[in-house]
Amino acid sequence: MLSLAIFIPILGAIVLAALPRLIGVRSDAPAAPNRVGAWERRLQLAATLVAALPLGLLVVTWLRFEGTGGFEMVEALEWIPTLGVGYRVGVDGLSLPLAAMTALVFVVSIAYPVDLRGRAAPYFALMLFLDGVSIGLFLALDLFLFFVFWDLALVGMYFLIGAWGHGDAQRSALKFFVYTFAGSLPLLLAILGLYLATEPRTFDMAAIIAQQPLAGAGLYAVLVFTGFFVGFAIKTPLVPFHTWLPPAHVDAPTPASAVLAGVLLKMGTYGFVRILMAMLPGTFAAFALPLAALAVVAIVYGALVALAQTNVKRLIAYTSVNHMGYVILGLAAAGAAIEGQAEAQAIALTGATVEMVAHGLITGALFLISGSLLARGGTYELGEYGGLLHRAPALTLLTVIAAFASLGLPGLAGFVAELQVFAGTLAVYPWLAAVGLLGIVITAALFLRMLQRLFLGPLPERWTSFGDLGRVELAALGALLLLVVVIGVVPAWLLDVIDTFAAPFVGR
C-alpha cells in the first residue's frame, strides 16, 4: 500500500507526459491565467484524481496504524545487495502525518487554477512526479533511497519554477537548484560516512538507529553531523542558509510555491529528526544549545524581515523562515542532554512535528491565496490593494483564517503547535524561549498589517470589478483550512499518532 502511494503518481506522471504525443493532441493556449481550454481542464481533473489516490491510501494507512512506537507496514526488497542498499519503506508517528499532509497539499495544489501557458501535460506530469518522490522521501527507511528521493524532488521543483514561473523565474530556479544541490553534496558525504561506520555495512535506517555506530566517535561523528546539518539547514531553510527561498517563492507558479513551502521545506526538518536526532543523538545533544540559539535568530529575523515587506508573496515566504525556526527550536529542546525533563522534551518534539504539519497546511493556503490575488489584480504589491472585503468576502474570510492560524490564534492549528514548542522549550532553554516569543508578537503585527492593507479601507476604483473566489478555489482552500480548524479544536487524533513516536524517542 505504501509503495502504491509512491508509484501511482510517478506512473501517472509518465502517462501524462507521453499522452499528448501518443494521441496527437496539442494543448490550447489559455486565453487568461484563470481560464484554460477543455483539454487542459481534462488533464487537470485526471491529475487531481491520480493525486487523490495516494491520499486515500494514506488515510487507510492512518486507520490501520497501531502506534507500536516502531516502524509499521514495512515493505522491504533487496536493491543493491553488495552495498547493503534496499528498497525499504514504512511509517511511524513521525512519517505518517507528514506523508498524509504531503498528499493533501498536492491534491489541492494540482486542482488549483494556474496559468498553464499551453503546456498542461508536462506541468501536471511534473507535479505528479514531485508528489510521488515527496511521499517516498517521508516513507523511506533506507538512507540511499532517502537521498534518491531528496535529489529527484530538487529536479522536479527546478523545472516547475523555471518553466512556469514569472518575473525572473529562470534566475530564481537556478539559485534554488545551486543552493540545494550544494547542500546535497555534504549530505551525500555524510550518508557515506555513516554507512562506513556501520557493521555490517548497511543503509537500513532502522538498523543504523539500533546500532548507533557513531556513538563516542569524536571528530568523525562531528564531521558526519556537519555534513547532514548543512544539507538539512539549506533545505529547511535556517538563517543564514535561507537566501534562496524568497526569490524562489516570489517567481514560482502559485501551486509550486504551496508545494515548496508546504512539503519541500519539511524534508529538511524531517531529516533533522529522522537522521541527526535518531542516528547521532550524542552529537546532536552537544550542539543542541547553539542550534536552539540559531533557531531563535531565525524566528525573530524572519518575522522582522516579513514585517518590512510590501510584496505579499515575499512576506509569506519570510514567515516560513520564522515558522521553521519554531520547529528547530522544539527539536533542539527535545534533543538536549537535560536530566529529568523527558516529559517536557517529548512535548517539544510533538509540538515541532505538529508545527511541520500545521505550517504545510497554513502556508500552503496562504500561497494559494496570493496566487488568486495575482490572477485578479496582476500584482503582489500590498499598496495596490485595499477595500477588497467589499468585493471578495469569501477571499477575505479564508485569508483571515489562514493569517490568524499562522500567527498562532487559539482554536487553530498554529496555536496547538506553538504552545507545545514553547511549553517544552521553557523547561530546557527558558531564556531562548522567552526571546523566541517575540516572534509571535511580530508575526501578529505583520499579518494584521497585511489584512488591513488588503481588505480594509476604501475600495480603489480599479477594483470595482474584482471577482471573488471560484468554486475550485473555495473547495481547495476550504479543505486545507477546515483541517487547520479541526486540528486547532480537536487535536487529539493527530497528537495521539505523533506521541507514539515522540514519547518513546525522547525517553530512550
XYZ file of C-alpha atoms in Angstrom:
508
model
C 0.000 0.000 0.000
C 2.830 2.418 0.786
C 4.585 1.559 -2.472
C 1.368 2.276 -4.373
C 1.171 5.682 -2.683
C 4.658 6.428 -4.012
C 4.495 4.967 -7.508
C 0.917 5.671 -8.617
C 1.644 9.413 -9.068
C 5.022 8.663 -10.685
C 3.367 6.318 -13.192
C 0.644 8.918 -13.710
C 3.356 11.467 -14.460
C 4.875 9.206 -17.113
C 1.485 8.669 -18.772
C 0.605 12.370 -18.744
C 3.981 13.349 -20.157
C 3.584 10.905 -23.042
C -0.166 11.290 -23.620
C -0.272 14.338 -25.952
C 2.243 12.801 -28.329
C 0.579 9.383 -28.214
C -2.880 10.657 -29.140
C -1.767 13.634 -31.222
C -3.417 16.337 -29.127
C -1.946 19.788 -28.603
C -2.843 21.981 -25.648
C -4.836 25.092 -26.466
C -3.107 28.242 -25.273
C -5.194 29.628 -22.391
C -6.992 32.905 -23.033
C -6.365 34.192 -19.499
C -4.464 32.999 -16.391
C -7.617 31.589 -14.766
C -9.267 30.202 -17.937
C -7.882 27.116 -19.574
C -9.036 25.085 -22.543
C -11.131 21.949 -22.374
C -8.082 19.727 -22.952
C -6.240 21.341 -20.090
C -9.239 21.004 -17.784
C -9.449 17.294 -18.542
C -5.747 16.894 -17.838
C -6.086 18.816 -14.574
C -9.016 16.649 -13.493
C -7.108 13.484 -14.373
C -4.010 14.657 -12.476
C -6.108 15.604 -9.447
C -7.754 12.191 -9.383
C -4.379 10.449 -9.661
C -3.014 12.596 -6.802
C -6.083 11.723 -4.702
C -5.240 8.002 -4.807
C -2.111 8.275 -2.568
C -4.124 10.448 -0.193
C -6.779 7.743 0.047
C -4.149 5.056 0.588
C -2.522 7.065 3.362
C -5.894 7.632 5.030
C -6.369 3.852 5.065
C -2.835 3.519 6.437
C -3.732 6.009 9.180
C -6.800 3.959 10.121
C -4.694 0.783 10.276
C -1.841 2.417 12.211
C -1.340 0.757 15.606
C 1.199 3.106 17.209
C 3.620 0.486 18.491
C 6.468 3.006 18.691
C 8.420 1.358 15.863
C 8.106 1.236 12.103
C 4.907 -0.350 10.813
C 3.690 -1.683 7.457
C 7.301 -2.094 6.377
C 7.919 -3.153 2.775
C 11.475 -4.306 2.015
C 13.273 -5.642 -1.051
C 16.958 -6.055 -1.784
C 18.105 -3.470 -4.319
C 21.930 -3.464 -4.431
C 22.852 -6.307 -2.044
C 26.608 -5.856 -2.387
C 26.320 -2.363 -0.903
C 23.585 -3.117 1.600
C 21.122 -0.925 -0.308
C 17.476 -1.940 -0.170
C 14.079 -0.621 -1.103
C 12.576 -0.154 2.345
C 9.528 1.928 3.230
C 7.372 2.139 6.342
C 5.581 4.516 8.676
C 5.727 5.642 12.276
C 4.226 8.512 14.256
C 6.600 10.977 12.595
C 6.411 9.996 8.930
C 2.695 9.186 8.665
C 1.354 12.713 9.435
C 3.932 14.309 7.125
C 3.212 11.908 4.271
C -0.552 12.423 4.635
C -0.137 16.209 4.746
C 2.056 15.996 1.635
C -0.582 14.031 -0.270
C -3.305 16.548 0.654
C -1.221 19.593 -0.296
C -0.507 18.060 -3.699
C -4.169 17.270 -4.396
C -5.151 20.850 -3.590
C -2.220 22.389 -5.470
C -2.824 20.339 -8.625
C -6.530 21.231 -8.609
C -5.890 24.968 -8.069
C -6.287 27.302 -11.090
C -2.979 28.317 -12.676
C -1.688 29.767 -15.940
C -0.507 26.638 -17.784
C 0.845 28.589 -20.775
C -0.314 25.956 -23.197
C 1.885 23.284 -21.583
C -0.583 21.446 -19.370
C 0.712 17.895 -19.832
C 4.343 18.500 -18.742
C 3.182 20.737 -15.874
C 0.868 18.143 -14.355
C 3.385 15.394 -15.081
C 5.995 17.270 -13.058
C 3.546 17.903 -10.218
C 2.634 14.213 -10.033
C 6.288 13.201 -10.237
C 7.099 15.575 -7.377
C 4.125 14.194 -5.437
C 5.439 10.632 -5.669
C 9.052 11.382 -4.746
C 7.985 13.650 -1.852
C 5.799 10.955 -0.328
C 8.614 8.492 -0.974
C 11.106 10.579 0.984
C 8.919 10.616 4.093
C 8.290 6.877 3.860
C 11.880 5.816 3.011
C 13.650 3.608 5.561
C 16.895 3.343 3.614
C 19.412 6.201 3.549
C 20.310 5.613 -0.095
C 16.622 5.619 -1.102
C 16.123 8.749 1.027
C 18.881 10.515 -0.901
C 17.487 9.431 -4.281
C 14.087 10.929 -3.459
C 15.782 14.020 -1.977
C 17.562 14.855 -5.232
C 14.646 13.926 -7.504
C 12.435 16.399 -5.630
C 15.019 19.097 -6.338
C 14.886 18.374 -10.090
C 11.081 18.486 -10.236
C 10.833 21.838 -8.453
C 13.610 23.356 -10.578
C 11.655 22.790 -13.797
C 8.351 23.957 -12.284
C 9.881 27.287 -11.260
C 11.942 27.790 -14.407
C 9.281 26.891 -16.974
C 6.044 28.125 -15.375
C 7.285 30.879 -13.071
C 7.077 34.613 -13.636
C 9.373 37.570 -13.100
C 12.998 36.458 -13.094
C 11.953 32.816 -12.861
C 14.948 31.227 -14.540
C 17.409 33.018 -12.277
C 15.369 32.090 -9.191
C 15.171 28.463 -10.346
C 18.927 28.363 -10.885
C 19.596 29.870 -7.455
C 17.259 27.344 -5.864
C 18.960 24.475 -7.679
C 22.526 25.606 -6.936
C 21.867 26.205 -3.231
C 20.002 22.976 -2.588
C 22.241 20.856 -4.806
C 25.259 22.296 -2.988
C 23.587 21.096 0.214
C 23.116 17.650 -1.318
C 26.869 17.124 -1.696
C 27.770 17.279 2.034
C 24.581 15.312 2.694
C 25.788 12.504 0.422
C 29.231 12.530 2.049
C 27.624 12.352 5.480
C 25.450 9.408 4.402
C 28.548 7.590 3.148
C 30.429 8.448 6.347
C 27.623 6.995 8.447
C 27.392 3.942 6.186
C 31.119 3.216 6.521
C 30.782 3.232 10.310
C 28.107 0.507 10.331
C 28.943 -3.151 10.867
C 27.768 -4.959 8.829
C 27.623 -2.215 6.214
C 24.048 -1.090 5.662
C 21.896 1.876 4.664
C 18.941 0.482 6.627
C 17.699 3.306 8.853
C 16.219 1.032 11.493
C 19.462 -0.955 11.733
C 21.567 2.215 11.987
C 19.320 3.608 14.738
C 19.685 0.330 16.640
C 23.481 0.164 16.125
C 24.309 3.803 16.943
C 27.605 3.338 15.029
C 28.995 6.808 15.760
C 28.362 6.893 19.497
C 31.529 8.277 21.088
C 33.215 8.681 17.680
C 34.509 12.184 18.454
C 35.693 14.271 15.498
C 34.471 11.737 12.948
C 30.937 11.997 14.324
C 31.159 15.815 14.286
C 32.174 15.804 10.624
C 29.289 13.498 9.699
C 26.929 15.655 11.761
C 28.171 18.775 9.951
C 27.515 17.254 6.535
C 23.950 16.369 7.466
C 23.419 19.728 9.165
C 24.449 21.766 6.120
C 22.197 19.779 3.789
C 19.190 19.970 6.082
C 19.750 23.607 7.126
C 19.720 24.757 3.488
C 16.520 22.852 2.768
C 14.726 23.967 5.942
C 15.930 26.843 5.498
C 17.730 28.148 8.565
C 19.312 31.593 8.733
C 21.817 32.259 7.118
C 21.116 29.478 4.563
C 17.737 30.957 3.603
C 18.530 33.435 0.834
C 17.389 31.138 -1.997
C 13.864 30.957 -0.555
C 12.259 34.405 -1.156
C 13.068 34.682 -4.893
C 12.112 31.046 -5.466
C 8.724 31.655 -3.847
C 8.025 35.004 -5.471
C 8.819 33.834 -9.001
C 7.373 30.307 -8.784
C 3.868 29.470 -10.043
C 1.441 29.607 -7.147
C 0.838 25.838 -6.723
C 4.598 25.238 -6.831
C 5.028 27.823 -4.060
C 2.428 25.981 -1.978
C 4.301 22.700 -2.512
C 7.693 24.289 -1.857
C 6.563 25.747 1.473
C 4.153 23.021 2.473
C 6.248 19.991 1.583
C 9.844 20.572 0.476
C 10.855 22.656 3.498
C 9.676 19.814 5.753
C 12.206 17.496 4.131
C 14.928 19.412 5.955
C 13.236 19.404 9.362
C 12.269 15.746 8.907
C 15.930 14.956 8.231
C 16.899 16.662 11.493
C 14.648 14.265 13.413
C 14.923 11.042 11.433
C 18.696 11.155 10.922
C 20.508 13.637 13.168
C 18.465 13.145 16.331
C 17.896 9.411 15.878
C 21.253 8.284 14.480
C 23.635 10.777 16.140
C 21.850 11.652 19.407
C 25.019 12.333 21.401
C 26.469 14.689 18.805
C 23.099 16.389 18.365
C 22.866 16.931 22.136
C 26.335 18.533 22.113
C 25.173 21.071 19.510
C 21.597 21.487 20.774
C 22.200 24.835 22.516
C 23.823 26.644 19.543
C 21.155 25.118 17.296
C 18.440 26.495 19.590
C 20.115 29.919 19.513
C 20.210 29.797 15.700
C 16.525 28.870 15.697
C 15.668 31.916 17.803
C 17.608 34.112 15.374
C 15.542 32.632 12.527
C 12.307 33.226 14.443
C 12.949 36.898 15.149
C 14.795 37.675 11.908
C 12.153 36.013 9.719
C 9.348 37.904 11.449
C 11.123 41.278 11.302
C 12.036 40.966 7.618
C 8.489 39.797 6.798
C 7.159 42.879 8.598
C 9.146 45.108 6.229
C 7.811 43.532 3.012
C 5.393 45.208 0.627
C 5.110 42.151 -1.646
C 2.555 39.742 -0.171
C 4.233 36.610 -1.546
C 7.652 37.636 -0.259
C 6.050 38.409 3.106
C 4.619 34.889 3.300
C 7.995 33.452 2.251
C 9.780 35.124 5.164
C 7.159 33.875 7.613
C 8.275 30.384 6.559
C 11.770 31.217 7.821
C 10.137 32.302 11.069
C 7.984 29.179 11.448
C 10.763 26.767 10.582
C 12.641 28.448 13.412
C 9.880 27.264 15.779
C 10.354 23.711 14.513
C 14.129 23.749 15.014
C 13.744 25.327 18.465
C 11.448 22.480 19.506
C 13.812 19.873 18.072
C 16.825 21.414 19.831
C 14.992 21.351 23.152
C 13.891 17.761 22.567
C 17.426 16.594 21.731
C 19.282 18.390 24.510
C 21.120 16.378 27.169
C 18.996 17.554 30.117
C 18.263 15.267 33.049
C 14.731 14.965 34.394
C 12.969 16.781 31.555
C 11.920 13.848 29.369
C 8.242 14.799 29.536
C 8.916 18.412 28.535
C 11.208 17.266 25.736
C 8.528 14.907 24.418
C 6.102 17.850 24.395
C 8.625 19.957 22.459
C 9.160 17.173 19.904
C 5.420 16.665 19.477
C 4.952 20.415 19.066
C 7.705 20.617 16.448
C 6.078 17.798 14.464
C 2.631 19.399 14.697
C 4.221 22.660 13.534
C 5.531 20.890 10.420
C 2.019 19.697 9.592
C 0.325 22.971 10.523
C 2.793 25.078 8.563
C 2.289 22.896 5.490
C -1.469 23.437 5.595
C -1.488 27.107 6.615
C 1.322 28.454 4.463
C 0.225 26.311 1.532
C -3.169 28.036 1.783
C -1.588 31.489 2.080
C 0.479 30.976 -1.068
C -2.570 29.779 -2.989
C -4.409 32.890 -1.817
C -1.560 35.054 -3.109
C -1.995 33.371 -6.494
C -5.693 34.258 -6.522
C -4.753 37.891 -5.824
C -2.257 37.867 -8.705
C -4.765 36.294 -11.100
C -7.287 39.068 -10.380
C -5.075 42.073 -9.719
C -1.896 41.301 -11.657
C 0.373 42.239 -8.739
C 1.563 41.063 -5.336
C 2.111 44.611 -4.044
C 0.087 45.313 -0.905
C -0.071 49.030 -1.679
C -2.044 48.356 -4.858
C -4.951 46.814 -2.997
C -7.400 47.892 -0.311
C -11.084 47.521 0.498
C -11.369 44.066 -1.079
C -13.747 42.988 1.692
C -16.492 44.766 -0.259
C -15.855 42.761 -3.430
C -14.445 39.418 -2.219
C -15.938 38.338 1.138
C -15.017 34.662 0.694
C -11.397 35.543 -0.139
C -11.343 37.837 2.892
C -12.719 35.205 5.265
C -10.320 32.468 4.188
C -7.327 34.819 4.263
C -8.267 35.925 7.787
C -8.466 32.289 8.957
C -5.097 31.436 7.381
C -3.421 34.574 8.760
C -4.788 34.068 12.273
C -3.702 30.412 12.180
C -0.201 31.468 11.142
C 0.088 33.999 13.962
C -0.997 31.351 16.496
C -4.573 32.268 17.419
C -6.139 29.761 19.871
C -8.557 27.345 18.235
C -6.366 26.940 15.147
C -3.551 24.510 14.315
C -0.717 27.027 14.684
C -1.605 27.597 18.345
C -1.545 23.864 19.161
C 1.943 23.572 17.664
C 3.497 26.715 19.102
C 2.044 26.157 22.579
C 3.763 22.776 22.802
C 7.024 24.015 21.298
C 7.316 26.818 23.836
C 5.970 24.764 26.759
C 8.668 22.167 26.153
C 11.429 24.672 25.410
C 10.742 26.756 28.531
C 11.721 23.751 30.642
C 15.009 23.300 28.766
C 16.106 26.720 27.463
C 13.885 29.269 29.261
C 15.753 32.397 28.109
C 15.817 31.345 24.477
C 12.116 30.514 24.655
C 11.402 33.948 26.114
C 13.247 35.680 23.264
C 11.543 33.437 20.736
C 8.141 34.581 21.993
C 8.910 37.968 20.435
C 8.500 36.299 17.080
C 4.829 35.597 17.822
C 4.188 39.266 18.623
C 5.910 40.456 15.444
C 4.098 37.817 13.363
C 0.768 39.054 14.708
C 1.690 42.612 13.745
C 2.735 41.731 10.211
C -0.375 39.668 9.449
C -2.736 42.289 10.893
C -0.967 44.877 8.742
C -1.340 42.640 5.684
C -5.064 42.117 6.310
C -5.619 45.830 6.819
C -3.900 46.798 3.572
C -5.608 44.116 1.502
C -9.181 44.123 2.734
C -9.989 47.201 4.818
C -10.420 50.859 3.933
C -11.983 52.322 0.804
C -12.128 50.228 -2.368
C -9.995 51.724 -5.153
C -11.995 52.420 -8.306
C -9.942 49.990 -10.387
C -11.096 47.064 -8.201
C -14.852 47.642 -8.656
C -14.956 44.533 -10.871
C -12.649 42.449 -8.633
C -14.045 38.901 -8.530
C -14.398 36.630 -5.528
C -13.049 33.096 -5.326
C -14.346 30.494 -7.766
C -15.730 27.101 -6.788
C -12.441 25.235 -7.246
C -10.531 27.833 -5.242
C -13.142 27.708 -2.467
C -13.040 23.914 -2.320
C -9.232 23.742 -2.334
C -8.672 26.423 0.288
C -11.630 25.180 2.315
C -10.123 21.675 2.515
C -6.811 22.972 3.872
C -8.290 25.479 6.314
C -11.019 23.140 7.555
C -8.265 20.765 8.633
C -6.458 23.705 10.278
C -9.588 24.389 12.337
C -10.126 20.703 13.156
C -6.540 20.353 14.420
C -6.982 23.538 16.459
C -10.246 22.480 18.077
C -9.896 18.676 18.259
C -6.147 17.913 18.065
C -6.149 14.552 19.874
C -6.436 12.420 16.719
C -3.187 13.960 15.421
C -1.369 14.237 18.753
C -2.058 10.608 19.632
C -0.306 9.436 16.452
C 2.677 11.765 16.904
C 3.015 10.870 20.597
C 3.555 7.215 19.674
C 6.843 8.396 18.172
C 7.778 11.335 20.399
C 7.419 9.813 23.875
C 9.497 6.658 23.286
C 12.004 8.626 21.210
C 12.836 11.103 23.985
C 12.566 8.557 26.787
C 15.001 6.005 25.348
